[in-house]
Amino acid sequence: MNPRRLAPLGIGIGLGVAGAAALHTAPSLIALSSIGRHLAPSLAGVGERGHVALTFDDGPDPSSTPAVLEALDELGWRATFFMLGEMVRKAPGLAAEVAAAGHEVGVHGDRHRTLLRLGPRTTHDDIKRATDEIASATGVQPTWYRPPFGTLSVGGLLAARQLDLRVVLWTAWGRDWRAEATGTSVADDVLEGFIDGGTVLLHDSDCTSAPECWRATLDSFPLLGKGFADRGLVVGPVGEHGIAASR
Ligand SMILES: [Zn+2]
């Protein structure tokens, strides 16, 4: 939730492992920014033109994810669900349902906390625990990682590399974590200035957001469907988005 709380910096993007290691002790932050999209399009989730990657963070949540799955099924859309390990432990069967419905599962961390306050070992252990939890519940080994709040420490970068996870953020969000969000506001936020080949951040749980804000997310689907269709965009998961290898 609330990625805007952390100011977009757009620095430190594009570090190779060697560069990351060299800066191991220095604070480094990667967050979404227009600069970042140009410097590191793969990290921002820029894929093939004509395609939009649809992603949902913070689930699975028994109070909201089933409704999201049903709506996606009606639209014929498949998406990527960046799951929290602590949510999967509470609802492993629902995590399995997400995968069984044809959606992609990704890792959002074990607990929803910023990496910036964690040391490298704790960061690694958090991401690994979530990855193992998701793999065990779904029978699918995740290949994508998105850090909570979209902020990534150097330790997070290294841990993702060690765990064979590719990091992806987003190019557009619905700001659907807000109490005042509506279906219209979510769709407007996503579609305003939408980049062809972009990745959209939404949420299938309110566990870190305003209560029941996922209803606005659901309400946005018909509007998003029209907006995507008007732009000739095909909806799919990150794994089918044609994101180039970053290095
Ligand atoms: Zn989140």
PDB file of C-alpha atoms and ligand atoms in Angstrom:
ATOM      1  CA  MET A   1       0.000   0.000   0.000  1.00  0.00           C
ATOM      2  CA  ASN A   2       0.778   3.618  -0.156  1.00  0.00           C
ATOM      3  CA  PRO A   3       3.938   3.614  -2.247  1.00  0.00           C
ATOM      4  CA  ARG A   4       3.653   7.393  -2.469  1.00  0.00           C
ATOM      5  CA  ARG A   5       4.732   7.720   1.156  1.00  0.00           C
ATOM      6  CA  LEU A   6       8.249   7.125  -0.005  1.00  0.00           C
ATOM      7  CA  ALA A   7       9.499   9.811  -2.302  1.00  0.00           C
ATOM      8  CA  PRO A   8      10.412   8.586  -5.777  1.00  0.00           C
ATOM      9  CA  LEU A   9      14.130   9.016  -6.139  1.00  0.00           C
ATOM     10  CA  GLY A  10      15.059   7.179  -9.285  1.00  0.00           C
ATOM     11  CA  ILE A  11      18.620   6.737  -8.162  1.00  0.00           C
ATOM     12  CA  GLY A  12      20.750   3.676  -7.918  1.00  0.00           C
ATOM     13  CA  ILE A  13      18.908   2.080 -10.783  1.00  0.00           C
ATOM     14  CA  GLY A  14      20.705  -0.236 -13.126  1.00  0.00           C
ATOM     15  CA  LEU A  15      23.372  -1.348 -10.694  1.00  0.00           C
ATOM     16  CA  GLY A  16      25.007  -4.579 -11.733  1.00  0.00           C
ATOM     17  CA  VAL A  17      25.806  -7.069  -9.034  1.00  0.00           C
ATOM     18  CA  ALA A  18      29.368  -5.847  -8.866  1.00  0.00           C
ATOM     19  CA  GLY A  19      28.207  -2.294  -8.487  1.00  0.00           C
ATOM     20  CA  ALA A  20      25.653  -3.301  -5.936  1.00  0.00           C
ATOM     21  CA  ALA A  21      28.274  -5.155  -3.949  1.00  0.00           C
ATOM     22  CA  ALA A  22      30.523  -2.135  -4.018  1.00  0.00           C
ATOM     23  CA  LEU A  23      27.751  -0.087  -2.504  1.00  0.00           C
ATOM     24  CA  HIS A  24      26.823  -2.757  -0.069  1.00  0.00           C
ATOM     25  CA  THR A  25      27.203  -0.599   2.983  1.00  0.00           C
ATOM     26  CA  ALA A  26      25.722   2.507   1.459  1.00  0.00           C
ATOM     27  CA  PRO A  27      22.024   3.196   1.576  1.00  0.00           C
ATOM     28  CA  SER A  28      20.571   2.864  -1.867  1.00  0.00           C
ATOM     29  CA  LEU A  29      16.986   3.100  -2.878  1.00  0.00           C
ATOM     30  CA  ILE A  30      15.174   2.214  -6.016  1.00  0.00           C
ATOM     31  CA  ALA A  31      11.726   3.553  -6.491  1.00  0.00           C
ATOM     32  CA  LEU A  32       9.457   4.442  -9.314  1.00  0.00           C
ATOM     33  CA  SER A  33      10.046   7.653 -11.148  1.00  0.00           C
ATOM     34  CA  SER A  34       9.828   8.813 -14.714  1.00  0.00           C
ATOM     35  CA  ILE A  35      13.605   8.958 -14.729  1.00  0.00           C
ATOM     36  CA  GLY A  36      13.753   5.401 -13.453  1.00  0.00           C
ATOM     37  CA  ARG A  37      11.462   4.199 -16.211  1.00  0.00           C
ATOM     38  CA  HIS A  38      13.908   5.464 -18.791  1.00  0.00           C
ATOM     39  CA  LEU A  39      17.029   4.275 -17.004  1.00  0.00           C
ATOM     40  CA  ALA A  40      15.716   0.855 -16.122  1.00  0.00           C
ATOM     41  CA  PRO A  41      12.655  -0.010 -18.213  1.00  0.00           C
ATOM     42  CA  SER A  42      12.826  -3.709 -17.312  1.00  0.00           C
ATOM     43  CA  LEU A  43      12.799  -2.914 -13.620  1.00  0.00           C
ATOM     44  CA  ALA A  44       9.848  -0.591 -14.112  1.00  0.00           C
ATOM     45  CA  GLY A  45       7.954  -3.316 -15.952  1.00  0.00           C
ATOM     46  CA  VAL A  46       8.079  -1.932 -19.473  1.00  0.00           C
ATOM     47  CA  GLY A  47       7.421  -4.832 -21.837  1.00  0.00           C
ATOM     48  CA  GLU A  48       6.154  -5.343 -25.351  1.00  0.00           C
ATOM     49  CA  ARG A  49       4.061  -2.701 -26.986  1.00  0.00           C
ATOM     50  CA  GLY A  50       0.439  -3.737 -27.314  1.00  0.00           C
ATOM     51  CA  HIS A  51       0.534  -5.578 -23.978  1.00  0.00           C
ATOM     52  CA  VAL A  52      -0.286  -4.501 -20.454  1.00  0.00           C
ATOM     53  CA  ALA A  53       0.878  -6.484 -17.444  1.00  0.00           C
ATOM     54  CA  LEU A  54      -1.750  -6.523 -14.715  1.00  0.00           C
ATOM     55  CA  THR A  55      -0.521  -7.090 -11.161  1.00  0.00           C
ATOM     56  CA  PHE A  56      -2.113  -7.383  -7.710  1.00  0.00           C
ATOM     57  CA  ASP A  57      -0.202  -6.986  -4.456  1.00  0.00           C
ATOM     58  CA  ASP A  58      -0.775  -7.862  -0.784  1.00  0.00           C
ATOM     59  CA  GLY A  59      -2.947 -10.998  -1.050  1.00  0.00           C
ATOM     60  CA  PRO A  60      -4.157 -13.629  -0.973  1.00  0.00           C
ATOM     61  CA  ASP A  61      -7.044 -12.456   1.184  1.00  0.00           C
ATOM     62  CA  PRO A  62     -10.149 -14.590   1.745  1.00  0.00           C
ATOM     63  CA  SER A  63     -12.332 -11.480   2.038  1.00  0.00           C
ATOM     64  CA  SER A  64     -11.420 -10.007  -1.348  1.00  0.00           C
ATOM     65  CA  THR A  65      -9.243 -12.208  -3.564  1.00  0.00           C
ATOM     66  CA  PRO A  66     -12.094 -14.591  -4.534  1.00  0.00           C
ATOM     67  CA  ALA A  67     -14.111 -11.646  -5.880  1.00  0.00           C
ATOM     68  CA  VAL A  68     -11.098 -10.414  -7.825  1.00  0.00           C
ATOM     69  CA  LEU A  69     -10.555 -13.888  -9.266  1.00  0.00           C
ATOM     70  CA  GLU A  70     -14.186 -14.119 -10.328  1.00  0.00           C
ATOM     71  CA  ALA A  71     -14.097 -10.719 -12.024  1.00  0.00           C
ATOM     72  CA  LEU A  72     -10.867 -11.531 -13.826  1.00  0.00           C
ATOM     73  CA  ASP A  73     -12.348 -14.794 -15.014  1.00  0.00           C
ATOM     74  CA  GLU A  74     -15.366 -12.983 -16.429  1.00  0.00           C
ATOM     75  CA  LEU A  75     -13.088 -10.638 -18.328  1.00  0.00           C
ATOM     76  CA  GLY A  76     -10.809 -13.427 -19.504  1.00  0.00           C
ATOM     77  CA  TRP A  77      -7.833 -11.658 -17.950  1.00  0.00           C
ATOM     78  CA  ARG A  78      -4.875 -13.347 -16.339  1.00  0.00           C
ATOM     79  CA  ALA A  79      -2.615 -11.406 -14.004  1.00  0.00           C
ATOM     80  CA  THR A  80       0.330 -11.684 -11.636  1.00  0.00           C
ATOM     81  CA  PHE A  81      -0.377 -11.825  -7.899  1.00  0.00           C
ATOM     82  CA  PHE A  82       2.519 -10.635  -5.738  1.00  0.00           C
ATOM     83  CA  MET A  83       1.746 -12.486  -2.529  1.00  0.00           C
ATOM     84  CA  LEU A  84       2.786 -11.921   1.044  1.00  0.00           C
ATOM     85  CA  GLY A  85       4.139 -14.957   2.871  1.00  0.00           C
ATOM     86  CA  GLU A  86       2.162 -14.081   5.984  1.00  0.00           C
ATOM     87  CA  MET A  87      -1.066 -13.986   3.956  1.00  0.00           C
ATOM     88  CA  VAL A  88      -0.290 -17.282   2.220  1.00  0.00           C
ATOM     89  CA  ARG A  89       0.249 -18.979   5.589  1.00  0.00           C
ATOM     90  CA  LYS A  90      -3.257 -17.912   6.614  1.00  0.00           C
ATOM     91  CA  ALA A  91      -4.882 -18.989   3.342  1.00  0.00           C
ATOM     92  CA  PRO A  92      -2.715 -21.512   1.477  1.00  0.00           C
ATOM     93  CA  GLY A  93      -5.715 -22.996  -0.293  1.00  0.00           C
ATOM     94  CA  LEU A  94      -6.617 -19.610  -1.727  1.00  0.00           C
ATOM     95  CA  ALA A  95      -3.046 -19.113  -2.923  1.00  0.00           C
ATOM     96  CA  ALA A  96      -3.369 -22.437  -4.715  1.00  0.00           C
ATOM     97  CA  GLU A  97      -6.663 -21.305  -6.244  1.00  0.00           C
ATOM     98  CA  VAL A  98      -4.991 -18.245  -7.697  1.00  0.00           C
ATOM     99  CA  ALA A  99      -2.383 -20.373  -9.434  1.00  0.00           C
ATOM    100  CA  ALA A 100      -4.939 -22.996 -10.492  1.00  0.00           C
ATOM    101  CA  ALA A 101      -7.019 -20.263 -12.157  1.00  0.00           C
ATOM    102  CA  GLY A 102      -4.103 -19.643 -14.512  1.00  0.00           C
ATOM    103  CA  HIS A 103      -2.625 -16.598 -12.834  1.00  0.00           C
ATOM    104  CA  GLU A 104       1.040 -16.071 -12.168  1.00  0.00           C
ATOM    105  CA  VAL A 105       2.306 -15.960  -8.586  1.00  0.00           C
ATOM    106  CA  GLY A 106       5.040 -13.573  -7.519  1.00  0.00           C
ATOM    107  CA  VAL A 107       6.738 -12.670  -4.246  1.00  0.00           C
ATOM    108  CA  HIS A 108       5.948  -9.481  -2.318  1.00  0.00           C
ATOM    109  CA  GLY A 109       7.935 -10.438   0.779  1.00  0.00           C
ATOM    110  CA  ASP A 110       7.017 -12.296   3.893  1.00  0.00           C
ATOM    111  CA  ARG A 111       5.857  -9.353   5.973  1.00  0.00           C
ATOM    112  CA  HIS A 112       4.805  -6.026   4.513  1.00  0.00           C
ATOM    113  CA  ARG A 113       7.667  -3.839   5.684  1.00  0.00           C
ATOM    114  CA  THR A 114      10.134  -1.616   3.937  1.00  0.00           C
ATOM    115  CA  LEU A 115      13.484  -3.179   3.221  1.00  0.00           C
ATOM    116  CA  LEU A 116      15.241   0.046   4.089  1.00  0.00           C
ATOM    117  CA  ARG A 117      15.217  -0.742   7.788  1.00  0.00           C
ATOM    118  CA  LEU A 118      16.376  -4.331   7.381  1.00  0.00           C
ATOM    119  CA  GLY A 119      19.890  -5.696   7.195  1.00  0.00           C
ATOM    120  CA  PRO A 120      21.001  -7.890   4.280  1.00  0.00           C
ATOM    121  CA  ARG A 121      20.535 -11.168   6.187  1.00  0.00           C
ATOM    122  CA  THR A 122      17.052 -10.266   7.408  1.00  0.00           C
ATOM    123  CA  THR A 123      16.122  -9.098   3.932  1.00  0.00           C
ATOM    124  CA  HIS A 124      17.279 -12.353   2.380  1.00  0.00           C
ATOM    125  CA  ASP A 125      15.495 -14.440   4.995  1.00  0.00           C
ATOM    126  CA  ASP A 126      12.247 -12.510   4.543  1.00  0.00           C
ATOM    127  CA  ILE A 127      12.191 -12.932   0.775  1.00  0.00           C
ATOM    128  CA  LYS A 128      13.254 -16.580   0.951  1.00  0.00           C
ATOM    129  CA  ARG A 129      10.612 -17.424   3.533  1.00  0.00           C
ATOM    130  CA  ALA A 130       7.911 -15.885   1.365  1.00  0.00           C
ATOM    131  CA  THR A 131       9.204 -17.583  -1.760  1.00  0.00           C
ATOM    132  CA  ASP A 132       9.218 -20.991  -0.065  1.00  0.00           C
ATOM    133  CA  GLU A 133       5.757 -20.394   1.396  1.00  0.00           C
ATOM    134  CA  ILE A 134       4.290 -19.467  -1.970  1.00  0.00           C
ATOM    135  CA  ALA A 135       5.987 -22.352  -3.769  1.00  0.00           C
ATOM    136  CA  SER A 136       4.756 -24.821  -1.153  1.00  0.00           C
ATOM    137  CA  ALA A 137       1.166 -23.577  -1.239  1.00  0.00           C
ATOM    138  CA  THR A 138       0.824 -23.226  -5.004  1.00  0.00           C
ATOM    139  CA  GLY A 139       3.215 -25.838  -6.350  1.00  0.00           C
ATOM    140  CA  VAL A 140       4.739 -23.125  -8.509  1.00  0.00           C
ATOM    141  CA  GLN A 141       8.204 -21.648  -8.057  1.00  0.00           C
ATOM    142  CA  PRO A 142       7.846 -17.854  -8.289  1.00  0.00           C
ATOM    143  CA  THR A 143      10.178 -16.008 -10.625  1.00  0.00           C
ATOM    144  CA  TRP A 144       9.235 -12.384  -9.935  1.00  0.00           C
ATOM    145  CA  TYR A 145       9.695 -10.223  -6.872  1.00  0.00           C
ATOM    146  CA  ARG A 146       8.237  -6.828  -6.002  1.00  0.00           C
ATOM    147  CA  PRO A 147       9.315  -5.270  -2.698  1.00  0.00           C
ATOM    148  CA  PRO A 148       6.765  -3.718  -0.333  1.00  0.00           C
ATOM    149  CA  PHE A 149       6.254  -0.016  -1.102  1.00  0.00           C
ATOM    150  CA  GLY A 150       8.277  -0.504  -4.275  1.00  0.00           C
ATOM    151  CA  THR A 151      11.470   0.304  -2.434  1.00  0.00           C
ATOM    152  CA  LEU A 152      14.494  -1.862  -2.865  1.00  0.00           C
ATOM    153  CA  SER A 153      17.696  -1.840  -0.888  1.00  0.00           C
ATOM    154  CA  VAL A 154      20.948  -3.145  -2.277  1.00  0.00           C
ATOM    155  CA  GLY A 155      20.465  -6.083   0.076  1.00  0.00           C
ATOM    156  CA  GLY A 156      17.103  -6.683  -1.558  1.00  0.00           C
ATOM    157  CA  LEU A 157      18.647  -6.639  -5.009  1.00  0.00           C
ATOM    158  CA  LEU A 158      21.291  -9.147  -4.009  1.00  0.00           C
ATOM    159  CA  ALA A 159      18.816 -11.390  -2.226  1.00  0.00           C
ATOM    160  CA  ALA A 160      16.526 -11.442  -5.237  1.00  0.00           C
ATOM    161  CA  ARG A 161      19.458 -12.368  -7.451  1.00  0.00           C
ATOM    162  CA  GLN A 162      20.515 -15.152  -5.104  1.00  0.00           C
ATOM    163  CA  LEU A 163      16.965 -16.503  -5.005  1.00  0.00           C
ATOM    164  CA  ASP A 164      16.587 -16.407  -8.811  1.00  0.00           C
ATOM    165  CA  LEU A 165      13.906 -13.761  -8.642  1.00  0.00           C
ATOM    166  CA  ARG A 166      13.605 -10.921 -11.133  1.00  0.00           C
ATOM    167  CA  VAL A 167      12.533  -7.601  -9.676  1.00  0.00           C
ATOM    168  CA  VAL A 168       9.693  -5.678 -11.270  1.00  0.00           C
ATOM    169  CA  LEU A 169       7.967  -2.508 -10.085  1.00  0.00           C
ATOM    170  CA  TRP A 170       5.287  -0.784 -12.176  1.00  0.00           C
ATOM    171  CA  THR A 171       4.694   2.064 -14.586  1.00  0.00           C
ATOM    172  CA  ALA A 172       1.141   2.903 -13.492  1.00  0.00           C
ATOM    173  CA  TRP A 173      -0.881   2.516 -10.319  1.00  0.00           C
ATOM    174  CA  GLY A 174      -4.526   2.903  -9.425  1.00  0.00           C
ATOM    175  CA  ARG A 175      -3.867   4.426  -5.981  1.00  0.00           C
ATOM    176  CA  ASP A 176      -6.492   1.938  -4.911  1.00  0.00           C
ATOM    177  CA  TRP A 177      -5.147   1.773  -1.358  1.00  0.00           C
ATOM    178  CA  ARG A 178      -6.916   5.017  -0.456  1.00  0.00           C
ATOM    179  CA  ALA A 179     -10.220   5.245   1.402  1.00  0.00           C
ATOM    180  CA  GLU A 180     -11.432   7.818  -1.127  1.00  0.00           C
ATOM    181  CA  ALA A 181     -10.614   5.684  -4.166  1.00  0.00           C
ATOM    182  CA  THR A 182     -13.494   4.852  -6.512  1.00  0.00           C
ATOM    183  CA  GLY A 183     -13.691   2.716  -9.599  1.00  0.00           C
ATOM    184  CA  THR A 184     -13.471   5.852 -11.701  1.00  0.00           C
ATOM    185  CA  SER A 185     -10.510   7.294  -9.819  1.00  0.00           C
ATOM    186  CA  VAL A 186      -8.610   4.020 -10.019  1.00  0.00           C
ATOM    187  CA  ALA A 187      -9.190   3.703 -13.754  1.00  0.00           C
ATOM    188  CA  ASP A 188      -8.324   7.352 -14.337  1.00  0.00           C
ATOM    189  CA  ASP A 189      -5.088   7.034 -12.380  1.00  0.00           C
ATOM    190  CA  VAL A 190      -4.064   3.933 -14.311  1.00  0.00           C
ATOM    191  CA  LEU A 191      -4.961   5.242 -17.747  1.00  0.00           C
ATOM    192  CA  GLU A 192      -3.734   8.819 -17.422  1.00  0.00           C
ATOM    193  CA  GLY A 193      -0.515   8.990 -19.378  1.00  0.00           C
ATOM    194  CA  PHE A 194      -0.439   5.216 -19.704  1.00  0.00           C
ATOM    195  CA  ILE A 195       2.738   3.920 -21.293  1.00  0.00           C
ATOM    196  CA  ASP A 196       2.206   1.327 -24.018  1.00  0.00           C
ATOM    197  CA  GLY A 197       3.774  -1.855 -22.725  1.00  0.00           C
ATOM    198  CA  GLY A 198       3.377  -0.744 -19.126  1.00  0.00           C
ATOM    199  CA  THR A 199       2.769  -2.638 -15.892  1.00  0.00           C
ATOM    200  CA  VAL A 200      -0.197  -1.772 -13.668  1.00  0.00           C
ATOM    201  CA  LEU A 201      -0.164  -1.996  -9.867  1.00  0.00           C
ATOM    202  CA  LEU A 202      -3.435  -2.803  -8.096  1.00  0.00           C
ATOM    203  CA  HIS A 203      -4.265  -4.622  -4.852  1.00  0.00           C
ATOM    204  CA  ASP A 204      -6.429  -7.670  -4.145  1.00  0.00           C
ATOM    205  CA  SER A 205      -6.323  -7.110  -0.373  1.00  0.00           C
ATOM    206  CA  ASP A 206      -6.866  -4.239   2.047  1.00  0.00           C
ATOM    207  CA  CYS A 207      -4.579  -5.810   4.673  1.00  0.00           C
ATOM    208  CA  THR A 208      -2.255  -2.799   4.501  1.00  0.00           C
ATOM    209  CA  SER A 209      -4.717  -0.285   3.056  1.00  0.00           C
ATOM    210  CA  ALA A 210      -8.006   1.448   3.784  1.00  0.00           C
ATOM    211  CA  PRO A 211     -10.751  -1.039   4.722  1.00  0.00           C
ATOM    212  CA  GLU A 212     -12.555  -2.467   1.692  1.00  0.00           C
ATOM    213  CA  CYS A 213     -10.660  -0.306  -0.763  1.00  0.00           C
ATOM    214  CA  TRP A 214     -10.473  -3.388  -2.986  1.00  0.00           C
ATOM    215  CA  ARG A 215     -14.085  -2.711  -3.918  1.00  0.00           C
ATOM    216  CA  ALA A 216     -12.909   0.342  -5.843  1.00  0.00           C
ATOM    217  CA  THR A 217     -10.360  -1.856  -7.562  1.00  0.00           C
ATOM    218  CA  LEU A 218     -13.119  -4.224  -8.643  1.00  0.00           C
ATOM    219  CA  ASP A 219     -15.284  -1.335  -9.805  1.00  0.00           C
ATOM    220  CA  SER A 220     -12.458  -0.099 -11.993  1.00  0.00           C
ATOM    221  CA  PHE A 221     -12.287  -3.261 -14.087  1.00  0.00           C
ATOM    222  CA  PRO A 222     -14.975  -2.390 -16.663  1.00  0.00           C
ATOM    223  CA  LEU A 223     -13.451   1.066 -17.149  1.00  0.00           C
ATOM    224  CA  LEU A 224      -9.979  -0.380 -17.422  1.00  0.00           C
ATOM    225  CA  GLY A 225     -11.268  -2.923 -19.896  1.00  0.00           C
ATOM    226  CA  LYS A 226     -12.585  -0.156 -22.123  1.00  0.00           C
ATOM    227  CA  GLY A 227      -9.430   1.907 -21.697  1.00  0.00           C
ATOM    228  CA  PHE A 228      -7.168  -0.980 -22.581  1.00  0.00           C
ATOM    229  CA  ALA A 229      -9.337  -1.965 -25.534  1.00  0.00           C
ATOM    230  CA  ASP A 230      -9.352   1.613 -26.837  1.00  0.00           C
ATOM    231  CA  ARG A 231      -5.551   1.539 -26.756  1.00  0.00           C
ATOM    232  CA  GLY A 232      -5.400  -1.876 -28.412  1.00  0.00           C
ATOM    233  CA  LEU A 233      -3.777  -3.436 -25.366  1.00  0.00           C
ATOM    234  CA  VAL A 234      -3.886  -7.115 -24.502  1.00  0.00           C
ATOM    235  CA  VAL A 235      -3.917  -7.894 -20.770  1.00  0.00           C
ATOM    236  CA  GLY A 236      -1.703 -10.560 -19.250  1.00  0.00           C
ATOM    237  CA  PRO A 237       0.714 -11.480 -16.466  1.00  0.00           C
ATOM    238  CA  VAL A 238       4.240 -10.158 -16.073  1.00  0.00           C
ATOM    239  CA  GLY A 239       5.708 -13.434 -17.306  1.00  0.00           C
ATOM    240  CA  GLU A 240       4.079 -12.909 -20.708  1.00  0.00           C
ATOM    241  CA  HIS A 241       4.917  -9.222 -20.899  1.00  0.00           C
ATOM    242  CA  GLY A 242       8.140  -9.591 -22.842  1.00  0.00           C
ATOM    243  CA  ILE A 243      10.259  -7.749 -20.298  1.00  0.00           C
ATOM    244  CA  ALA A 244      13.819  -7.820 -21.541  1.00  0.00           C
ATOM    245  CA  ALA A 245      16.525  -9.291 -19.358  1.00  0.00           C
ATOM    246  CA  SER A 246      17.994  -6.326 -17.538  1.00  0.00           C
ATOM    247  CA  ARG A 247      21.579  -7.547 -17.689  1.00  0.00           C
TER     248      ARG A 247
HETATM  249 ZN    ZN B   1       2.155  -4.003  -0.882  1.00  0.00          ZN
END
